[in-house]
mmCIF file of C-alpha atoms in Angstrom:
data_model
loop_
_atom_site.group_PDB
_atom_site.id
_atom_site.type_symbol
_atom_site.label_atom_id
_atom_site.label_comp_id
_atom_site.label_asym_id
_atom_site.label_seq_id
_atom_site.Cartn_x
_atom_site.Cartn_y
_atom_site.Cartn_z
ATOM 1 C CA MET A 1 202.638 28.535 68.600
ATOM 2 C CA SER A 2 205.040 28.690 71.556
ATOM 3 C CA GLN A 3 203.973 26.623 74.519
ATOM 4 C CA ILE A 4 204.453 29.319 77.138
ATOM 5 C CA ASN A 5 202.322 29.729 80.236
ATOM 6 C CA TRP A 6 202.552 31.257 83.689
ATOM 7 C CA ASP A 7 203.176 27.925 85.417
ATOM 8 C CA GLN A 8 206.459 27.184 83.665
ATOM 9 C CA SER A 9 209.859 27.965 85.143
ATOM 10 C CA ILE A 10 211.749 31.193 84.670
ATOM 11 C CA ARG A 11 214.496 29.115 83.086
ATOM 12 C CA HIS A 12 212.074 27.767 80.469
ATOM 13 C CA PHE A 13 210.828 31.234 79.555
ATOM 14 C CA ILE A 14 214.367 32.562 79.174
ATOM 15 C CA GLN A 15 215.428 29.571 77.088
ATOM 16 C CA GLN A 16 212.419 29.982 74.804
ATOM 17 C CA SER A 17 213.022 33.718 74.524
ATOM 18 C CA ALA A 18 216.656 33.090 73.589
ATOM 19 C CA SER A 19 215.814 30.459 70.978
ATOM 20 C CA ALA A 20 215.291 30.900 67.243
ATOM 21 C CA SER A 21 211.532 30.877 67.816
ATOM 22 C CA PRO A 22 210.079 34.392 67.323
ATOM 23 C CA THR A 23 207.814 33.897 70.327
ATOM 24 C CA PRO A 24 207.996 34.675 73.148
ATOM 25 C CA GLY A 25 209.538 37.917 71.950
ATOM 26 C CA GLY A 26 209.627 41.528 72.996
ATOM 27 C CA GLY A 27 205.903 41.874 73.583
ATOM 28 C CA SER A 28 205.766 38.854 75.861
ATOM 29 C CA THR A 29 208.883 39.965 77.711
ATOM 30 C CA ALA A 30 207.284 43.376 78.244
ATOM 31 C CA ALA A 31 204.219 41.731 79.793
ATOM 32 C CA LEU A 32 206.451 39.743 82.123
ATOM 33 C CA ALA A 33 208.347 42.895 83.125
ATOM 34 C CA ALA A 34 205.063 44.622 83.960
ATOM 35 C CA ALA A 35 204.026 41.630 86.061
ATOM 36 C CA LEU A 36 207.314 41.855 87.955
ATOM 37 C CA GLY A 37 206.704 45.562 88.493
ATOM 38 C CA SER A 38 203.327 44.645 89.967
ATOM 39 C CA ALA A 39 204.933 42.001 92.161
ATOM 40 C CA MET A 40 207.469 44.463 93.562
ATOM 41 C CA THR A 41 204.741 46.991 94.283
ATOM 42 C CA SER A 42 202.628 44.331 95.962
ATOM 43 C CA MET A 43 205.561 43.172 98.080
ATOM 44 C CA VAL A 44 206.069 46.701 99.358
ATOM 45 C CA CYS A 45 202.366 46.858 100.275
ATOM 46 C CA ASN A 46 202.556 43.549 102.107
ATOM 47 C CA LEU A 47 205.568 44.760 104.080
ATOM 48 C CA THR A 48 203.803 47.984 105.045
ATOM 49 C CA GLN A 49 201.431 46.442 107.558
ATOM 50 C CA GLY A 50 200.834 46.451 111.291
ATOM 51 C CA GLU A 51 200.453 49.083 113.987
ATOM 52 C CA LYS A 52 203.317 51.239 112.726
ATOM 53 C CA TYR A 53 201.549 51.665 109.383
ATOM 54 C CA ALA A 54 197.957 51.649 110.645
ATOM 55 C CA GLU A 55 197.055 54.854 108.825
ATOM 56 C CA ALA A 56 198.468 53.668 105.503
ATOM 57 C CA GLN A 57 197.361 50.046 105.786
ATOM 58 C CA PRO A 58 193.937 50.325 104.057
ATOM 59 C CA HIS A 59 195.608 51.947 101.047
ATOM 60 C CA MET A 60 198.289 49.248 101.038
ATOM 61 C CA ILE A 61 195.710 46.468 101.135
ATOM 62 C CA GLU A 62 193.783 47.988 98.248
ATOM 63 C CA THR A 63 196.935 48.586 96.206
ATOM 64 C CA ALA A 64 198.054 44.994 96.744
ATOM 65 C CA LYS A 65 194.669 43.794 95.469
ATOM 66 C CA GLN A 66 195.039 45.959 92.380
ATOM 67 C CA MET A 67 198.519 44.557 91.768
ATOM 68 C CA GLU A 68 197.141 41.028 91.933
ATOM 69 C CA LEU A 69 194.627 41.940 89.228
ATOM 70 C CA THR A 70 197.395 43.573 87.212
ATOM 71 C CA ILE A 71 199.514 40.425 87.359
ATOM 72 C CA ARG A 72 196.583 38.394 86.042
ATOM 73 C CA LYS A 73 196.090 40.898 83.231
ATOM 74 C CA CYS A 74 199.763 40.691 82.317
ATOM 75 C CA GLU A 75 199.432 36.922 82.096
ATOM 76 C CA GLU A 76 196.540 37.351 79.667
ATOM 77 C CA LEU A 77 198.460 39.886 77.603
ATOM 78 C CA LEU A 78 201.534 37.669 77.400
ATOM 79 C CA ALA A 79 199.393 34.929 75.868
ATOM 80 C CA ALA A 80 197.606 37.459 73.657
ATOM 81 C CA ASP A 81 200.910 38.773 72.328
ATOM 82 C CA ILE A 82 202.005 35.298 71.252
ATOM 83 C CA ALA A 83 198.584 34.573 69.749
ATOM 84 C CA SER A 84 198.501 37.835 67.797
ATOM 85 C CA PHE A 85 201.928 37.169 66.305
ATOM 86 C CA ASP A 86 200.979 33.624 65.349
ATOM 87 C CA THR A 87 197.790 34.914 63.725
ATOM 88 C CA TYR A 88 199.720 37.505 61.743
ATOM 89 C CA MET A 89 202.171 34.902 60.473
ATOM 90 C CA SER A 90 199.280 32.615 59.520
ATOM 91 C CA VAL A 91 197.482 35.225 57.440
ATOM 92 C CA LEU A 92 200.683 35.965 55.545
ATOM 93 C CA LYS A 93 200.449 32.403 54.252
ATOM 94 C CA MET A 94 196.923 32.841 52.914
ATOM 95 C CA PRO A 95 196.591 32.092 49.175
ATOM 96 C CA SER A 96 196.692 35.097 46.857
ATOM 97 C CA LEU A 97 196.451 33.480 43.434
ATOM 98 C CA THR A 98 193.148 35.171 42.571
ATOM 99 C CA GLU A 99 191.950 38.755 42.922
ATOM 100 C CA GLU A 100 189.472 37.635 45.562
ATOM 101 C CA GLY A 101 192.208 35.774 47.396
ATOM 102 C CA LYS A 102 194.461 38.823 47.301
ATOM 103 C CA LEU A 103 191.691 41.010 48.713
ATOM 104 C CA LEU A 104 190.852 38.575 51.505
ATOM 105 C CA ARG A 105 194.524 38.230 52.389
ATOM 106 C CA LYS A 106 194.990 41.993 52.425
ATOM 107 C CA GLN A 107 192.002 42.465 54.721
ATOM 108 C CA ALA A 108 193.150 39.668 57.023
ATOM 109 C CA ILE A 109 196.630 41.164 57.270
ATOM 110 C CA GLN A 110 195.197 44.524 58.317
ATOM 111 C CA LEU A 111 192.983 42.948 60.977
ATOM 112 C CA ALA A 112 195.939 40.954 62.290
ATOM 113 C CA ALA A 113 198.112 44.083 62.308
ATOM 114 C CA ILE A 114 195.503 45.957 64.319
ATOM 115 C CA ARG A 115 195.398 43.158 66.879
ATOM 116 C CA ALA A 116 199.195 43.154 67.065
ATOM 117 C CA ILE A 117 199.011 46.859 67.944
ATOM 118 C CA ASP A 118 196.039 46.633 70.316
ATOM 119 C CA VAL A 119 197.757 44.113 72.604
ATOM 120 C CA PRO A 120 200.890 46.171 73.422
ATOM 121 C CA LEU A 121 198.771 49.326 73.597
ATOM 122 C CA GLU A 122 196.642 47.666 76.257
ATOM 123 C CA LEU A 123 199.822 46.691 78.066
ATOM 124 C CA MET A 124 200.893 50.331 78.075
ATOM 125 C CA GLU A 125 197.579 51.250 79.687
ATOM 126 C CA VAL A 126 198.145 48.534 82.290
ATOM 127 C CA CYS A 127 201.620 49.943 82.967
ATOM 128 C CA LYS A 128 200.211 53.442 83.411
ATOM 129 C CA SER A 129 197.706 52.188 85.962
ATOM 130 C CA GLY A 130 200.372 50.124 87.703
ATOM 131 C CA ILE A 131 202.906 52.907 88.012
ATOM 132 C CA GLU A 132 200.173 55.261 89.249
ATOM 133 C CA HIS A 133 199.488 52.808 92.072
ATOM 134 C CA ALA A 134 203.206 52.547 92.827
ATOM 135 C CA SER A 135 203.509 56.322 92.891
ATOM 136 C CA GLY A 136 200.533 56.533 95.216
ATOM 137 C CA ILE A 137 202.334 54.658 98.000
ATOM 138 C CA ALA A 138 205.806 56.154 97.563
ATOM 139 C CA GLU A 139 205.463 58.533 100.511
ATOM 140 C CA SER A 140 203.746 56.184 102.962
ATOM 141 C CA SER A 141 205.313 52.778 102.339
ATOM 142 C CA ASN A 142 207.846 51.006 104.526
ATOM 143 C CA LYS A 143 211.137 52.861 104.045
ATOM 144 C CA ASN A 144 213.106 49.632 104.331
ATOM 145 C CA VAL A 145 211.703 48.469 100.983
ATOM 146 C CA ILE A 146 211.480 51.814 99.204
ATOM 147 C CA SER A 147 214.187 50.702 96.758
ATOM 148 C CA ASP A 148 211.970 47.776 95.756
ATOM 149 C CA LEU A 149 209.148 50.187 95.022
ATOM 150 C CA GLY A 150 211.506 52.169 92.823
ATOM 151 C CA ILE A 151 212.429 48.984 90.989
ATOM 152 C CA GLY A 152 208.732 48.306 90.479
ATOM 153 C CA ALA A 153 208.297 51.746 88.914
ATOM 154 C CA ILE A 154 211.329 51.204 86.680
ATOM 155 C CA LEU A 155 209.927 47.858 85.534
ATOM 156 C CA PHE A 156 206.546 49.396 84.688
ATOM 157 C CA HIS A 157 208.279 52.124 82.699
ATOM 158 C CA SER A 158 210.556 49.648 80.913
ATOM 159 C CA ALA A 159 207.596 47.419 80.070
ATOM 160 C CA ALA A 160 205.722 50.384 78.624
ATOM 161 C CA GLU A 161 208.726 51.522 76.592
ATOM 162 C CA SER A 162 209.151 47.969 75.290
ATOM 163 C CA ALA A 163 205.477 47.815 74.341
ATOM 164 C CA LEU A 164 205.865 51.135 72.538
ATOM 165 C CA LEU A 165 208.638 49.672 70.378
ATOM 166 C CA THR A 166 206.373 46.738 69.518
ATOM 167 C CA ILE A 167 203.644 49.174 68.511
ATOM 168 C CA ARG A 168 206.014 51.215 66.368
ATOM 169 C CA ILE A 169 207.235 48.224 64.375
ATOM 170 C CA ASN A 170 203.715 46.861 63.897
ATOM 171 C CA LEU A 171 202.424 50.227 62.712
ATOM 172 C CA GLY A 172 204.500 49.637 59.600
ATOM 173 C CA SER A 173 202.039 46.934 58.524
ATOM 174 C CA LEU A 174 199.012 49.199 58.897
ATOM 175 C CA LYS A 175 197.952 50.781 55.605
ATOM 176 C CA ASP A 176 195.236 53.102 56.933
ATOM 177 C CA ALA A 177 197.216 56.330 57.404
ATOM 178 C CA GLU A 178 194.615 57.976 59.642
ATOM 179 C CA LEU A 179 194.288 54.950 61.917
ATOM 180 C CA LYS A 180 198.067 54.585 62.013
ATOM 181 C CA GLN A 181 198.426 58.176 63.215
ATOM 182 C CA GLN A 182 195.718 57.721 65.843
ATOM 183 C CA TYR A 183 197.498 54.683 67.255
ATOM 184 C CA ALA A 184 200.873 56.420 67.163
ATOM 185 C CA ASP A 185 199.544 59.519 68.920
ATOM 186 C CA LYS A 186 197.835 57.484 71.635
ATOM 187 C CA ALA A 187 200.916 55.368 72.295
ATOM 188 C CA GLU A 188 203.276 58.347 72.409
ATOM 189 C CA LEU A 189 200.961 60.199 74.799
ATOM 190 C CA LEU A 190 200.774 57.184 77.096
ATOM 191 C CA MET A 191 204.554 56.932 77.128
ATOM 192 C CA LYS A 192 204.870 60.611 77.968
ATOM 193 C CA GLN A 193 202.405 60.230 80.853
ATOM 194 C CA ILE A 194 204.108 57.098 82.176
ATOM 195 C CA THR A 195 207.513 58.776 82.022
ATOM 196 C CA ALA A 196 206.198 61.752 83.998
ATOM 197 C CA ILE A 197 204.808 59.450 86.698
ATOM 198 C CA LYS A 198 208.075 57.508 86.828
ATOM 199 C CA THR A 199 210.051 60.739 87.256
ATOM 200 C CA LYS A 200 207.791 61.813 90.116
ATOM 201 C CA THR A 201 207.930 58.387 91.756
ATOM 202 C CA MET A 202 211.701 58.085 91.531
ATOM 203 C CA ALA A 203 212.124 61.563 92.998
ATOM 204 C CA ALA A 204 210.119 60.450 96.037
ATOM 205 C CA VAL A 205 211.981 57.140 96.236
ATOM 206 C CA ASN A 206 215.431 58.728 96.002
ATOM 207 C CA ASP A 207 214.499 61.384 98.545
ATOM 208 C CA ARG A 208 213.474 58.721 101.057
ATOM 209 C CA LEU A 209 216.628 56.722 100.353
ATOM 210 C CA VAL A 210 218.848 59.562 101.556
ATOM 211 C CA ASN A 211 216.619 61.215 104.175
#
């Protein structure tokens, strides 16, 4: 299992991601991107304070709190992504010399596959919530950092799209056709919703950049 945690340097994470080790991989990188989207959104909130923004300040304070919670959740999901991959690789090594062994291995693989889908799906839900919060302050935030808010929205969208790719590849290991379709439908709907929010947010951001 990769020894990756939130307290290590950016350099270490990038080096580990670039190495031959399969983790941290795309799922972990997506969680980090979502955390950075949260950080950008929080920064905008923290720079929209004081008398000039008195009317918007309560909303900014609450949004910043939500972004702090989102960052913590992304940390958990980064670790969960690595753990789910390691679990999946472990069950592939289970003995299958007997019929009972084959059955147990098959069941374990399906459970591990489900977990490997649940984690990025949860990240997509986190991204949807995060980009909704970013969108909610697009009109009232400090104009001097509106580009940073746009970057936050882009990061949330990119993280969600990355998580969707992880889901799609892991769906290939799921044998239950009905469950596979349910997961696929849910993920595609989330992506559609997130994309719509991003489009709305970026329209507001770009309008404020030129006006």
